[in-house]
Coordinates of C-alpha atoms and ligand atoms in Angstrom, one line a residue:
X1 CA 122.3 149.6 115.7
X2 CA 123.8 148.7 112.4
X3 CA 122.6 152.0 110.9
X4 CA 125.7 152.7 108.8
X5 CA 126.3 149.1 107.9
X6 CA 122.7 148.7 106.8
X7 CA 122.9 151.8 104.5
X8 CA 126.3 150.7 103.1
X9 CA 125.0 147.2 102.3
X10 CA 121.9 148.5 100.7
X11 CA 124.0 150.9 98.5
X12 CA 126.1 147.9 97.5
X13 CA 123.1 145.9 96.6
X14 CA 121.9 148.8 94.3
X15 CA 125.3 149.3 92.8
X16 CA 125.9 145.9 91.4
X17 CA 124.5 145.2 87.9
X18 CA 124.3 141.9 86.2
X19 CA 127.0 142.9 83.7
X20 CA 129.4 143.6 86.5
X21 CA 129.4 140.1 87.9
X22 CA 133.0 139.4 86.9
X23 CA 135.7 139.3 89.5
X24 CA 137.6 142.2 88.0
X25 CA 134.6 144.5 88.0
X26 CA 133.4 143.4 91.4
X27 CA 136.7 143.8 93.1
X28 CA 136.7 147.6 93.6
X29 CA 133.1 147.6 94.7
X30 CA 133.7 144.8 97.2
X31 CA 136.8 146.5 98.4
X32 CA 134.7 149.6 99.3
X33 CA 132.3 147.4 101.1
X34 CA 135.2 145.8 103.1
X35 CA 136.4 149.2 104.1
X36 CA 132.9 150.1 105.2
X37 CA 132.8 147.0 107.3
X38 CA 136.1 147.7 108.9
X39 CA 135.1 151.3 109.7
X40 CA 132.1 149.9 111.5
X41 CA 134.3 147.6 113.7
X42 CA 134.0 144.4 111.8
X43 CA 137.5 142.9 112.2
X44 CA 139.8 142.9 109.1
X45 CA 139.9 139.2 108.9
X46 CA 136.1 138.8 109.1
X47 CA 135.6 141.6 106.6
X48 CA 138.0 140.0 104.1
X49 CA 136.3 136.7 104.5
X50 CA 132.9 138.2 103.9
X51 CA 134.3 140.0 100.8
X52 CA 135.8 136.9 99.4
X53 CA 132.7 134.8 100.0
X54 CA 130.7 137.5 98.4
X55 CA 132.8 137.6 95.2
X56 CA 132.7 133.8 95.0
X57 CA 129.0 133.7 95.3
X58 CA 128.4 136.6 92.9
X59 CA 130.6 135.3 90.1
X60 CA 129.0 131.9 90.3
X61 CA 125.8 133.5 89.2
X62 CA 127.5 135.3 86.3
X63 CA 125.9 133.4 83.4
X64 CA 122.4 133.1 84.6
X65 CA 119.8 135.4 83.0
X66 CA 118.0 137.7 85.4
X67 CA 116.2 140.9 85.0
X68 CA 117.8 142.4 88.0
X69 CA 120.7 141.5 90.2
X70 CA 119.3 142.9 93.4
X71 CA 117.7 139.8 94.9
X72 CA 120.7 137.7 94.0
X73 CA 123.2 140.2 95.5
X74 CA 121.1 140.6 98.6
X75 CA 121.0 136.8 99.0
X76 CA 124.8 136.5 98.5
X77 CA 125.4 139.2 101.0
X78 CA 123.1 137.6 103.5
X79 CA 124.7 134.2 103.0
X80 CA 128.2 135.7 103.5
X81 CA 127.3 137.5 106.7
X82 CA 125.4 134.4 108.0
X83 CA 128.6 132.3 107.4
X84 CA 130.7 134.6 109.5
X85 CA 128.2 134.2 112.4
X86 CA 128.6 130.5 112.5
X87 CA 130.6 128.7 115.1
X88 CA 132.1 125.2 114.7
X89 CA 129.8 122.5 115.7
X90 CA 132.1 121.3 118.5
X91 CA 132.1 124.8 120.0
X92 CA 128.3 125.2 120.3
X93 CA 126.9 125.7 123.7
X94 CA 123.4 124.5 124.6
X95 CA 123.1 126.3 127.9
X96 CA 119.8 124.8 129.1
X97 CA 120.7 121.3 128.1
X98 CA 123.9 121.6 130.1
X99 CA 122.1 122.9 133.1
X100 CA 119.6 120.0 132.9
X101 CA 122.5 117.6 132.7
X102 CA 124.1 119.0 135.8
X103 CA 120.8 118.8 137.6
X104 CA 120.3 115.2 136.6
X105 CA 123.7 114.5 138.1
X106 CA 122.6 116.1 141.3
X107 CA 125.1 118.9 141.2
X108 CA 125.0 122.7 140.8
X109 CA 125.8 124.2 137.4
X110 CA 128.7 126.7 137.7
X111 CA 129.2 129.7 135.6
X112 CA 132.2 132.0 135.8
X113 CA 131.8 135.5 134.3
X114 CA 134.9 137.2 133.2
X115 CA 136.2 140.1 131.1
X116 CA 137.9 143.5 131.3
X117 CA 136.7 146.4 133.5
X118 CA 133.3 147.9 133.1
X119 CA 132.0 145.7 130.3
X120 CA 128.9 144.7 132.2
X121 CA 129.9 141.6 134.1
X122 CA 128.0 142.3 137.3
X123 CA 124.9 143.7 135.5
X124 CA 124.8 140.6 133.2
X125 CA 125.0 138.3 136.3
X126 CA 121.8 140.0 137.5
X127 CA 120.2 139.6 134.1
X128 CA 121.1 135.9 133.9
X129 CA 119.8 135.4 137.4
X130 CA 116.4 136.8 136.3
X131 CA 116.5 134.7 133.2
X132 CA 117.2 131.5 135.2
X133 CA 114.5 132.4 137.8
X134 CA 112.0 132.9 134.9
X135 CA 112.8 129.3 134.0
X136 CA 112.3 128.1 137.6
X137 CA 116.0 127.5 138.5
X138 CA 117.4 128.6 141.8
X139 CA 120.5 130.7 141.8
X140 CA 123.3 131.7 144.2
X141 CA 125.8 134.5 143.5
X142 CA 129.5 134.4 144.4
X143 CA 131.0 137.9 145.0
X144 CA 134.3 137.0 143.4
X145 CA 135.2 140.6 142.8
X146 CA 137.0 141.4 146.1
X147 CA 139.2 143.9 144.3
X148 CA 137.2 146.9 143.2
X149 CA 135.7 149.0 146.0
X150 CA 131.9 148.9 146.0
X151 CA 131.7 145.7 143.9
X152 CA 130.3 143.5 146.7
X153 CA 127.6 146.1 147.6
X154 CA 126.7 146.4 143.9
X155 CA 126.2 142.6 143.5
X156 CA 124.5 142.5 146.9
X157 CA 121.9 145.0 145.8
X158 CA 121.1 142.9 142.7
X159 CA 120.8 139.8 145.0
X160 CA 118.4 141.7 147.2
X161 CA 116.3 143.0 144.3
X162 CA 116.1 139.5 142.8
X163 CA 115.7 137.6 146.1
X164 CA 118.7 135.4 145.8
X165 CA 121.5 134.7 148.2
X166 CA 125.0 136.2 147.7
X167 CA 128.0 134.6 149.2
X168 CA 130.7 137.1 150.0
X169 CA 133.9 137.6 152.0
X170 CA 135.8 140.8 152.7
X171 CA 137.5 143.1 150.1
X172 CA 141.0 141.9 149.5
X173 CA 139.9 138.3 150.2
X174 CA 140.6 135.3 148.0
X175 CA 138.0 135.2 145.3
X176 CA 138.6 131.5 144.7
X177 CA 137.6 130.8 148.3
X178 CA 134.4 132.8 147.8
X179 CA 133.6 130.7 144.7
X180 CA 134.1 127.5 146.6
X181 CA 131.9 128.7 149.5
X182 CA 129.1 129.6 147.1
X183 CA 129.4 126.1 145.5
X184 CA 129.3 124.4 148.9
X185 CA 126.3 126.5 149.7
X186 CA 124.6 125.4 146.5
X187 CA 125.4 121.8 147.2
X188 CA 124.0 122.0 150.7
X189 CA 120.8 123.8 149.7
X190 CA 120.2 122.1 146.4
X191 CA 120.6 125.3 144.4
X192 CA 120.7 124.8 140.7
X193 CA 123.1 127.5 139.5
X194 CA 126.1 129.3 140.9
X195 CA 127.1 132.6 139.1
X196 CA 130.6 133.7 140.0
X197 CA 131.3 137.5 139.5
X198 CA 135.0 138.4 139.0
X199 CA 137.0 141.6 139.1
X200 CA 137.5 143.4 135.8
X201 CA 141.0 142.9 134.6
X202 CA 142.9 144.0 131.6
X203 CA 144.0 141.0 129.6
X204 CA 147.6 142.0 130.2
X205 CA 147.4 142.3 134.0
X206 CA 149.4 139.2 134.9
X207 CA 148.5 139.2 138.7
X208 CA 144.8 139.4 138.1
X209 CA 144.9 136.8 135.3
X210 CA 146.7 134.5 137.7
X211 CA 143.9 135.1 140.2
X212 CA 141.3 134.3 137.6
X213 CA 143.2 131.1 136.7
X214 CA 143.0 130.1 140.4
X215 CA 139.3 130.8 140.6
X216 CA 138.7 128.6 137.5
X217 CA 141.1 125.9 138.6
X218 CA 139.4 125.5 142.0
X219 CA 135.8 126.1 141.1
X220 CA 135.9 124.1 137.8
X221 CA 133.1 126.0 136.1
X222 CA 130.8 124.3 133.6
X223 CA 130.9 127.5 131.6
X224 CA 133.4 130.4 131.4
X225 CA 131.5 133.3 129.8
X226 CA 133.4 136.3 128.5
X227 CA 131.6 139.6 128.7
X228 CA 132.4 141.8 125.8
X229 CA 131.4 145.5 125.5
X230 CA 130.2 146.1 122.0
X231 CA 131.2 149.7 122.3
X232 CA 134.8 148.6 122.4
X233 CA 134.5 147.7 118.8
X234 CA 136.9 145.2 117.4
X235 CA 139.3 145.6 120.3
X236 CA 137.0 142.9 121.8
X237 CA 138.7 140.5 119.4
X238 CA 142.0 141.1 121.1
X239 CA 140.5 140.8 124.6
X240 CA 138.6 137.6 123.9
X241 CA 141.6 135.9 122.2
X242 CA 143.9 136.8 125.1
X243 CA 141.4 135.6 127.8
X244 CA 140.9 132.4 125.8
X245 CA 144.6 131.8 125.7
X246 CA 145.1 132.5 129.4
X247 CA 142.1 130.9 131.0
X248 CA 139.9 129.5 128.3
X249 CA 136.4 130.7 127.5
X250 CA 133.3 128.7 126.3
X251 CA 130.9 131.4 125.3
X252 CA 130.4 135.2 125.0
X253 CA 127.8 137.7 125.9
X254 CA 128.0 141.1 124.2
X255 CA 126.7 144.0 126.2
X256 CA 125.5 147.6 125.4
X257 CA 124.4 146.8 121.9
X258 CA 121.6 149.3 122.6
X259 CA 124.2 152.1 122.6
X260 CA 126.3 150.7 119.7
X261 CA 125.6 152.5 116.4
X262 CA 128.2 150.5 114.5
X263 CA 127.4 146.9 115.5
X264 CA 130.5 145.4 113.9
X265 CA 131.9 143.9 117.2
X266 CA 128.8 141.7 117.6
X267 CA 129.1 140.5 114.0
X268 CA 132.8 139.8 114.1
X269 CA 133.4 138.3 117.6
X270 CA 132.0 134.8 116.9
X271 CA 134.4 134.2 114.0
X272 CA 137.4 135.9 115.8
X273 CA 137.0 133.8 118.9
X274 CA 135.4 130.7 117.4
X275 CA 133.1 130.8 120.4
X276 CA 129.4 131.3 120.3
X277 CA 127.7 134.5 121.4
X278 CA 125.0 133.3 123.7
X279 CA 123.2 136.5 124.6
X280 CA 123.4 140.2 124.0
X281 CA 122.7 142.9 126.6
X282 CA 120.5 145.7 125.2
X283 CA 119.9 147.9 128.1
X284 CA 120.5 148.3 131.9
X285 CA 117.3 146.6 133.1
X286 CA 117.1 143.0 134.3
X287 CA 115.1 142.0 131.2
X288 CA 117.5 143.5 128.8
X289 CA 119.2 140.3 127.8
X290 CA 118.2 138.6 124.5
X291 CA 119.2 135.4 123.0
X292 CA 121.7 135.8 120.2
X293 CA 120.1 134.8 117.0
X294 CA 122.3 134.9 113.8
X295 CA 119.2 135.1 111.6
X296 CA 118.0 138.1 113.5
X297 CA 121.3 139.8 113.0
X298 CA 121.3 139.0 109.2
X299 CA 117.8 140.4 109.0
X300 CA 118.7 143.5 110.8
X301 CA 121.8 144.2 108.8
X302 CA 120.3 143.3 105.4
X303 CA 116.6 143.6 105.5
X304 CA 114.7 141.6 103.0
Ligands
LIG401 N1 123.2 150.6 127.9 C1 123.7 149.5 128.5 N2 124.4 149.6 129.6 C2 124.9 148.4 130.2 C3 124.6 147.2 129.7 N3 125.2 146.2 130.5 C4 125.8 146.9 131.4 N4 125.6 148.2 131.3 C5 126.2 149.3 132.1 O1 127.6 149.3 132.1 C6 128.1 149.8 133.4 C7 129.1 148.8 133.9 O2 128.4 147.6 134.3 P1 129.0 146.6 135.4 O3 128.0 145.5 135.4 O4 129.2 147.3 136.6 O5 130.3 146.2 134.7 P2 131.5 145.3 135.3 O6 132.1 144.5 134.1 O7 130.9 144.4 136.4 O8 132.5 146.3 135.8 P3 133.7 146.1 136.8 O9 133.2 145.2 137.9 O10 134.1 147.4 137.3 O11 134.8 145.5 136.0 C8 126.9 150.0 134.2 O12 126.5 151.4 134.3 C9 125.8 149.2 133.6 O13 124.5 149.7 133.9 C10 123.8 147.1 128.5 O14 123.5 146.0 127.9 N5 123.4 148.3 127.9
LIG402 MG1 131.6 144.1 138.3

């Protein structure tokens, strides 16, 4: 991951000399860098912001006397990337604090998983189940994808593997009713967390979006988590904005970063959506879910 970005950033760091630290001289070099970022799926807007921030930081060190610009340029670049990975304070999500709060109120914590087709929603539900079990929370799954054939069996297999209950109706049934049944089950059995699977839907499929609205209206999830496929590149920006507009999202999980050689989508999505990335999926196994850490990303893209 980040192979090309990493190389490009490191070229940039080598290219800049102290005498070039004026805006005029920097501009073409930074423009090249912006293009490199866009080629690697960082959104236009994010790339421009990183470029602007970079210039601002670099020209502010114009008059200081240093033997080599390298550490300063590297630091400026790291700061600029770090900034784009930040989310507004009011949007931050502390998952386990929220779960504990629900628990102290004696109610299950409800998570609705949504996104377009094939991004990894169902797989991520299994991974989250494992994560929650590792922290000693009990989980029930709601088979809210009553649309795609095989979807209920797919989730049921994960439920069996992980030893959790899945609540399901028939294909073609009302997914909102499935979600409500799962919540009732959690309440009756004192289960901590309900994970609701939903059918993959394109952000422009009105019928399926209406169905999702209904699931959310009736189940009142504590968290609506959008699953973005990092291989979709910055098309994820369009998806996430549309889903947020239609049904609202609180957080993001980016999947398949293990197969993504560009990496830009993961860098750009926080800023584009102004929603935090909570985890990233880095493989098909149940343990292939890692907490999203902006510092780790910065260290990977621009090694010290
Ligand atoms: N390499 C890799 N593959 C993943 C990851 N997450 C999911 N997948 C794979 O992506 C494919 C689709 O995953 P699903 O979980 O079925 O996706 P979905 O969003 O539920 O799909 P629909 O229900 O059809 O919309 C599967 O083959 C998964 O194994 C990941 O982090 N890395
Ligand atoms: Mg699915």
